[in-house]
Coordinates of C-alpha atoms and ligand atoms in Angstrom, one line a residue:
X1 CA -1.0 -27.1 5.3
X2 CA 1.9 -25.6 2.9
X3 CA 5.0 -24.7 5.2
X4 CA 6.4 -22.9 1.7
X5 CA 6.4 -18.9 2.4
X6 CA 4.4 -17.1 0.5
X7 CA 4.4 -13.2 -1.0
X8 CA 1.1 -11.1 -1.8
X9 CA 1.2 -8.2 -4.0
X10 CA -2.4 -6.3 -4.7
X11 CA -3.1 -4.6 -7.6
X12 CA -0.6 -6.4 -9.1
X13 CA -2.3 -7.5 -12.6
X14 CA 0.0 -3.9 -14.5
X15 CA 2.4 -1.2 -13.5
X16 CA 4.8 -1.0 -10.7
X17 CA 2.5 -4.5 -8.6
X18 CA 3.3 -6.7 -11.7
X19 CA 6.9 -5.7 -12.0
X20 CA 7.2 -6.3 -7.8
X21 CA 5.2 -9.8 -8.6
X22 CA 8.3 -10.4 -11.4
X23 CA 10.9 -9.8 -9.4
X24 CA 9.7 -11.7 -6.5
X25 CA 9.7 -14.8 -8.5
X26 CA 13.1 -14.2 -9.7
X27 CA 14.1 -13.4 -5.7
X28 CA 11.3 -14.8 -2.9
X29 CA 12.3 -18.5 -2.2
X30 CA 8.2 -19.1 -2.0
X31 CA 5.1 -19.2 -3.8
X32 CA 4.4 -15.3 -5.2
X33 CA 0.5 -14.3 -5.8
X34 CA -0.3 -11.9 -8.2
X35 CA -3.8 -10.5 -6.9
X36 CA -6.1 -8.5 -9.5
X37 CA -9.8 -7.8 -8.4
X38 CA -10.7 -9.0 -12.1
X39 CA -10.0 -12.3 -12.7
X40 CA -9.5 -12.2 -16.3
X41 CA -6.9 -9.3 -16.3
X42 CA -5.1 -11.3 -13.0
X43 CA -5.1 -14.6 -15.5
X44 CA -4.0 -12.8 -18.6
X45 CA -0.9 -10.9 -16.3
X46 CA -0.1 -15.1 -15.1
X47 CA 0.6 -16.1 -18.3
X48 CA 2.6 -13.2 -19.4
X49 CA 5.0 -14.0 -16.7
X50 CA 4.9 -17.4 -17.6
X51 CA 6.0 -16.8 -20.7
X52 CA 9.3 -15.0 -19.2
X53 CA 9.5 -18.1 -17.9
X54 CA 8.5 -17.2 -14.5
X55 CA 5.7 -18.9 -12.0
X56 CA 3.2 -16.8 -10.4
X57 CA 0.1 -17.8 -8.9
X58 CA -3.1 -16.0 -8.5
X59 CA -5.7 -14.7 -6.1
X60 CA -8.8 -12.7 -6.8
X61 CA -8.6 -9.1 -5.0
X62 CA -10.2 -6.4 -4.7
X63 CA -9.0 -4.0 -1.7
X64 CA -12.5 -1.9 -2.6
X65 CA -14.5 -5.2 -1.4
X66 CA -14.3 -6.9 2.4
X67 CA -15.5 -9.7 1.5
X68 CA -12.8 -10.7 -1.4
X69 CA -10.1 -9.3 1.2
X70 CA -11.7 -11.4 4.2
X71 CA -11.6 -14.5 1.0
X72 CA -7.9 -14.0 0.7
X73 CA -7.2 -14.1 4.0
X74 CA -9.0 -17.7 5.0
X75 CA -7.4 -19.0 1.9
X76 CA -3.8 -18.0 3.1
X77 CA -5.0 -19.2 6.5
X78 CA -6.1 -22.3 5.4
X79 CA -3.6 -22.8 2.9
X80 CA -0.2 -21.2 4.5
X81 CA -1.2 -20.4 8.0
X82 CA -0.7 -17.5 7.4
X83 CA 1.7 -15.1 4.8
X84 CA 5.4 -14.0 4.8
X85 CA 5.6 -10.8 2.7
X86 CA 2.4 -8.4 1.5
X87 CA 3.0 -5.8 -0.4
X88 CA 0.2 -3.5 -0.3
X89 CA 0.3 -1.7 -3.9
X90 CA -2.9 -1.3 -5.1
X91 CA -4.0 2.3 -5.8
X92 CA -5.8 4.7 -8.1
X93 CA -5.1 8.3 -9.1
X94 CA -7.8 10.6 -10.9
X95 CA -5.5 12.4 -14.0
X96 CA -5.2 16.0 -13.0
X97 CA -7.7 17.5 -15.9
X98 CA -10.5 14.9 -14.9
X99 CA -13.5 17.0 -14.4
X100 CA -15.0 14.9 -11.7
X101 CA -16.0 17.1 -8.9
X102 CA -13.4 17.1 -6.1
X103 CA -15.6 16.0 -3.6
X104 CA -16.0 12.8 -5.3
X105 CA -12.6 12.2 -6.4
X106 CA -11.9 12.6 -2.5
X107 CA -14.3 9.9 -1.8
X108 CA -13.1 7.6 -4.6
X109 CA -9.6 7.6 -3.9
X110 CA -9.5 7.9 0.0
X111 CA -12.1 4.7 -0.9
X112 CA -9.5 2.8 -2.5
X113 CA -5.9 4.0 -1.6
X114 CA -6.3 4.2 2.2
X115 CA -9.5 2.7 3.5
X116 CA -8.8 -0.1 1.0
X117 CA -5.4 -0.5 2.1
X118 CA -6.1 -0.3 5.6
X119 CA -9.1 -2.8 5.7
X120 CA -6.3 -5.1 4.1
X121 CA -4.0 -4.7 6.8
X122 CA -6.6 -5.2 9.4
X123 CA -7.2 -8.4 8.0
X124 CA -4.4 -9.8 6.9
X125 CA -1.5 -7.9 9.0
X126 CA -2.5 -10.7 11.7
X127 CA -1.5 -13.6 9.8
X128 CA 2.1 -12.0 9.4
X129 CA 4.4 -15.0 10.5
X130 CA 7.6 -13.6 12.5
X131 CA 10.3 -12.1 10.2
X132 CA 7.4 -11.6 8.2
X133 CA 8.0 -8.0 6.0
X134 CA 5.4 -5.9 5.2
X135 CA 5.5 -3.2 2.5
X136 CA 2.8 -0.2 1.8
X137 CA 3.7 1.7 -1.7
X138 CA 3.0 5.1 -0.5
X139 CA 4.5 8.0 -2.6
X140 CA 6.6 11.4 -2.2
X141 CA 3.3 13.3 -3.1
X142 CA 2.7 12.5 0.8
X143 CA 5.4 14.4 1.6
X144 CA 4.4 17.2 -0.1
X145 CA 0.6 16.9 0.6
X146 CA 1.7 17.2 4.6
X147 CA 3.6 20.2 4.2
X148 CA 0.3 21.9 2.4
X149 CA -1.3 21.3 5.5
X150 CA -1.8 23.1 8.6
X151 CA 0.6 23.7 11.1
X152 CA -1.8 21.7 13.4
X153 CA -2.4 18.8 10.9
X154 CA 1.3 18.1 10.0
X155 CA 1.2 18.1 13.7
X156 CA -1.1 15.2 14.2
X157 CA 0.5 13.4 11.1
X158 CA 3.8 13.7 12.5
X159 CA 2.6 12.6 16.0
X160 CA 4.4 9.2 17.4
X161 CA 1.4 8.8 19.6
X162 CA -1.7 9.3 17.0
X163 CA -3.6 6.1 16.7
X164 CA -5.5 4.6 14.1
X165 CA -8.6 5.4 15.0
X166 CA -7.6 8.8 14.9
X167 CA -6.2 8.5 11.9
X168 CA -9.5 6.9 10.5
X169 CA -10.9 9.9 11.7
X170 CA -9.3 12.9 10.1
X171 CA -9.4 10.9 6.7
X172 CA -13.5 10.6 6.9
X173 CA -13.2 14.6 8.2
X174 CA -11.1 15.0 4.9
X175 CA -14.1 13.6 2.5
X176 CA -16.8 15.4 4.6
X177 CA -14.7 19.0 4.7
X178 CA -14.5 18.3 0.6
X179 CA -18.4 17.8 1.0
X180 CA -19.2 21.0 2.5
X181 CA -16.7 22.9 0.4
X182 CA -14.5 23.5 3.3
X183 CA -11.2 21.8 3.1
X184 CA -9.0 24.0 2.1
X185 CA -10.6 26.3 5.2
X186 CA -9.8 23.5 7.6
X187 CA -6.1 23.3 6.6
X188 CA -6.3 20.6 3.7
X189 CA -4.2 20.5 0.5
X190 CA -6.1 20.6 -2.6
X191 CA -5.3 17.0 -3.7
X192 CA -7.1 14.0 -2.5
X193 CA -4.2 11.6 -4.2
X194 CA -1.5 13.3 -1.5
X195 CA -4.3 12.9 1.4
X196 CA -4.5 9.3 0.9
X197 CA -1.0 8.7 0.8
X198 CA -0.5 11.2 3.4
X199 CA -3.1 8.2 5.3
X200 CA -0.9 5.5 4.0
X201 CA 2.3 6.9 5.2
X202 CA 0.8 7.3 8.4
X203 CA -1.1 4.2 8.7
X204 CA 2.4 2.4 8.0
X205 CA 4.0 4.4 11.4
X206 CA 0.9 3.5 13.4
X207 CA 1.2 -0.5 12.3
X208 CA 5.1 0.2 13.2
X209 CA 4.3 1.4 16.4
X210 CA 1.7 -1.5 17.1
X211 CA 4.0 -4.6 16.0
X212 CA 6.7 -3.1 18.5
X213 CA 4.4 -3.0 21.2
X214 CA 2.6 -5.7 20.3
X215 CA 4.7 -8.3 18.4
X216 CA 7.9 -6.9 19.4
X217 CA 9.7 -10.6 19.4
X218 CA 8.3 -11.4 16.2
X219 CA 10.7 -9.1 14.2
X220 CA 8.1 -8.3 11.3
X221 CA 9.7 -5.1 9.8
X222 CA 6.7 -2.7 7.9
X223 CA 7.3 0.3 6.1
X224 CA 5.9 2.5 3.4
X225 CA 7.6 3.5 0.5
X226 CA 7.7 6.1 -2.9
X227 CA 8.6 3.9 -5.6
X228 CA 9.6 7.1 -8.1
X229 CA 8.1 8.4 -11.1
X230 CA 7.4 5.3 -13.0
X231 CA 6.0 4.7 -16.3
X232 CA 2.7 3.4 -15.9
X233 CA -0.9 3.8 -16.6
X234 CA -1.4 5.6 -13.4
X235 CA 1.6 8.2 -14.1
X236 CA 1.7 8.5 -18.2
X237 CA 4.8 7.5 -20.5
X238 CA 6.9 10.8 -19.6
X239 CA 7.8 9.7 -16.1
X240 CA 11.6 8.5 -15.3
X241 CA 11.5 4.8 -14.1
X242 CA 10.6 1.7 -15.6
X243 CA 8.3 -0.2 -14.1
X244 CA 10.8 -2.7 -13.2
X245 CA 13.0 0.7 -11.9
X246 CA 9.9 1.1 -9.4
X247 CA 10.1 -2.2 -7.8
X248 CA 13.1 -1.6 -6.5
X249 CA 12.5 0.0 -3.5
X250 CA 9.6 -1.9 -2.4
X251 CA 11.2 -5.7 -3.3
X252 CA 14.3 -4.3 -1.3
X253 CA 11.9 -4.1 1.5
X254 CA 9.7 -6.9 0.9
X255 CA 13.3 -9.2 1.2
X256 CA 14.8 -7.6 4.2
X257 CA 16.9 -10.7 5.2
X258 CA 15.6 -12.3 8.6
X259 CA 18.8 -10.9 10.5
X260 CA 18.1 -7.0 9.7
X261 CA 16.4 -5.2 12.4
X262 CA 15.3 -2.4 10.4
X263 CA 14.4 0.0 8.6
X264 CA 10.6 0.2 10.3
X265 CA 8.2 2.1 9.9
X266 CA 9.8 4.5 7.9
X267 CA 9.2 6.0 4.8
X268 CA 11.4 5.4 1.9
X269 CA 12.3 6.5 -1.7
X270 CA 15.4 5.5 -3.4
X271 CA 15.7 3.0 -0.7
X272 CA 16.9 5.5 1.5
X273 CA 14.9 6.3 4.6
X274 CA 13.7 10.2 4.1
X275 CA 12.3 12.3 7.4
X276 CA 8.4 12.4 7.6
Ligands
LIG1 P1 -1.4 1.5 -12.3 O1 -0.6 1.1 -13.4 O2 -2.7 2.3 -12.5 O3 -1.8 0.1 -11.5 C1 -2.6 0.2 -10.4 C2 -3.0 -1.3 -10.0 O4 -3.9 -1.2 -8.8 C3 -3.8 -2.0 -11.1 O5 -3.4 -3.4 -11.1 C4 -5.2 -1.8 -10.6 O6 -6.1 -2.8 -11.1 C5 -5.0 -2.0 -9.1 N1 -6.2 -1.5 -8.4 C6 -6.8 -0.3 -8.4 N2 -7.9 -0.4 -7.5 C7 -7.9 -1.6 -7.0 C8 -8.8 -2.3 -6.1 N3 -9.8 -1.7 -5.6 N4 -8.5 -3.5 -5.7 C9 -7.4 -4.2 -6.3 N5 -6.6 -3.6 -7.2 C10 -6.8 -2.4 -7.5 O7 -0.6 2.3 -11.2 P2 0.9 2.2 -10.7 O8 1.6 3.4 -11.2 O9 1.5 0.8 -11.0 O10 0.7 2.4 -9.2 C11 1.0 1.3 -8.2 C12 1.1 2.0 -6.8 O11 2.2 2.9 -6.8 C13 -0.1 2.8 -6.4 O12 -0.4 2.7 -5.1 C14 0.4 4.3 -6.7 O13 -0.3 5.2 -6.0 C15 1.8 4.2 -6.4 N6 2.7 5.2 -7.0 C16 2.9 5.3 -8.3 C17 3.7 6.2 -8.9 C18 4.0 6.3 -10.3 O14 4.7 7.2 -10.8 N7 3.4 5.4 -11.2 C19 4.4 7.1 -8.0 C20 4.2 7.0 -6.6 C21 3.3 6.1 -6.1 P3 -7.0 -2.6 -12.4 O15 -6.1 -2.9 -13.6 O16 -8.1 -3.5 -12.2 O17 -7.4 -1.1 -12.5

């Protein structure tokens, strides 16, 4: 077994994951894996780093898929015993005149950016070695998504003592209420992107909560972060940052060095901590 540390990024074949994989390999004194759930695109994005002169390696992923996450994880099991950094950065984002009905966008993307995420975490947030830094790329559209809600939803997404199961719970209520046509009715926002990251944000002060309680001594510090409006196929070529721009924040908190004792489980943009 490999006693070298080792990073994860998902969704990391384009966009803001491959330019976290680049800078890793300039900064993580380990072996970095860029993770794409197709193998060809994962592959093509290896070589292109190469050719900067920089050595990735590479895992199949796919966050939609339990089986390729519960893959991952025996391989960094077996391989690593266990992992020192994940950066959970796959998502997906409908463009805003895509016709699709709202009911299955909500589905699609709650599908992906949280359940996907979270199924992730459950599996792989175990092998976490101590002082082991854990980062979920979130976005400011949660921020804004939670003050659409209802006084009594922002409640329970503010809450310090939801849980996950909880959580889990109002995200399925989100997709059904979209079902039956009643979401806005029952206090939603009208965008299932901002849901799902409201979920992630969350998610990331639950797992916060959870390693104290549960892991307190092994210092693992996990928070969620906006990475900016960043020019990539997700966001179009009018937004501000380069992709490298967006990596910022979430390599800043993937390399929290081993002595810092936070942040945690907080939610950042700018790498600045901002109130939930
Ligand atoms: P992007 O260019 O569309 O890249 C998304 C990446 O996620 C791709 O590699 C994609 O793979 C992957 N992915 C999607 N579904 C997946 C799945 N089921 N399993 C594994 N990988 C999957 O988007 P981006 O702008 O870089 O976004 C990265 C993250 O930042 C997302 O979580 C996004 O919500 C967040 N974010 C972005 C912005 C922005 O302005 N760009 C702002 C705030 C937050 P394929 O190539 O196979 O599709």
């Amino acid at each position: 077994m490999s006693s070298v540390p080792v990073a994860v990024v998902t969704g990391s074949n384009k966009g803001i994951g491959f330019a976290i994989v680049r800078a890793l390999c300039k900064q993580f004194p380990g072996d970095v894996y860029l993770t794409a759930r197709d193998p060809g695109r994962g592959q093509e994005a290896v070589s292109k780093l190469q050719e900067e002169g920089l050595r990735a390696l590479f895992h199949q992923l796919d966050i939609d898929d339990l089986q390729s996450i519960r893959a991952l994880r025996d391989f960094l099991k077996e391989k690593y015993g266990g992992l020192n950094v994940l950066v959970n950065n796959a998502g997906i984002a409908f463009k805003v005149h895509d016709t699709t009905p709202f009911a299955v966008q909500a589905e699609v993307t709650l599908k992906t950016n949280f359940f996907g995420t979270r199924n992730v975490c459950t599996e792989l947030l175990p092998l976490v070695k101590p002082y082991g830094r854990v980062v979920n790329v979130s976005s400011m559209v949660s921020s804004s998504a939670l003050g659409g809600c209802s006084q009594e939803l922002q409640q329970k997404f503010r809450s310090n003592t939801i849980t996950e199961d909880e959580l889990v719970e109002l995200m399925t209520k989100f997709v059904d209420d979209t079902k039956k046509g009643v979401h806005e009715k029952e206090g939603w926002p009208n965008t299932a992107y901002g849901v799902s990251k409201i979920g992630v944000t969350v998610l990331s002060r639950i797992q916060a909560r959870m390693l104290n309680e549960k892991r307190k001594d092994d210092h693992v510090l996990l928070n969620a972060c906006c990475p900016g409006w960043v020019r990539t196929d997700m966001a179009g070529p009018k937004a501000t940052k380069s992709p490298d721009e967006g990596a910022e924040t979430p390599v800043y908190l993937a390399l929290l060095p081993s002595d810092a004792d936070g942040p945690h489980g907080q939610f950042l943009s700018n790498k600045t901590v901002r109130t939930w």
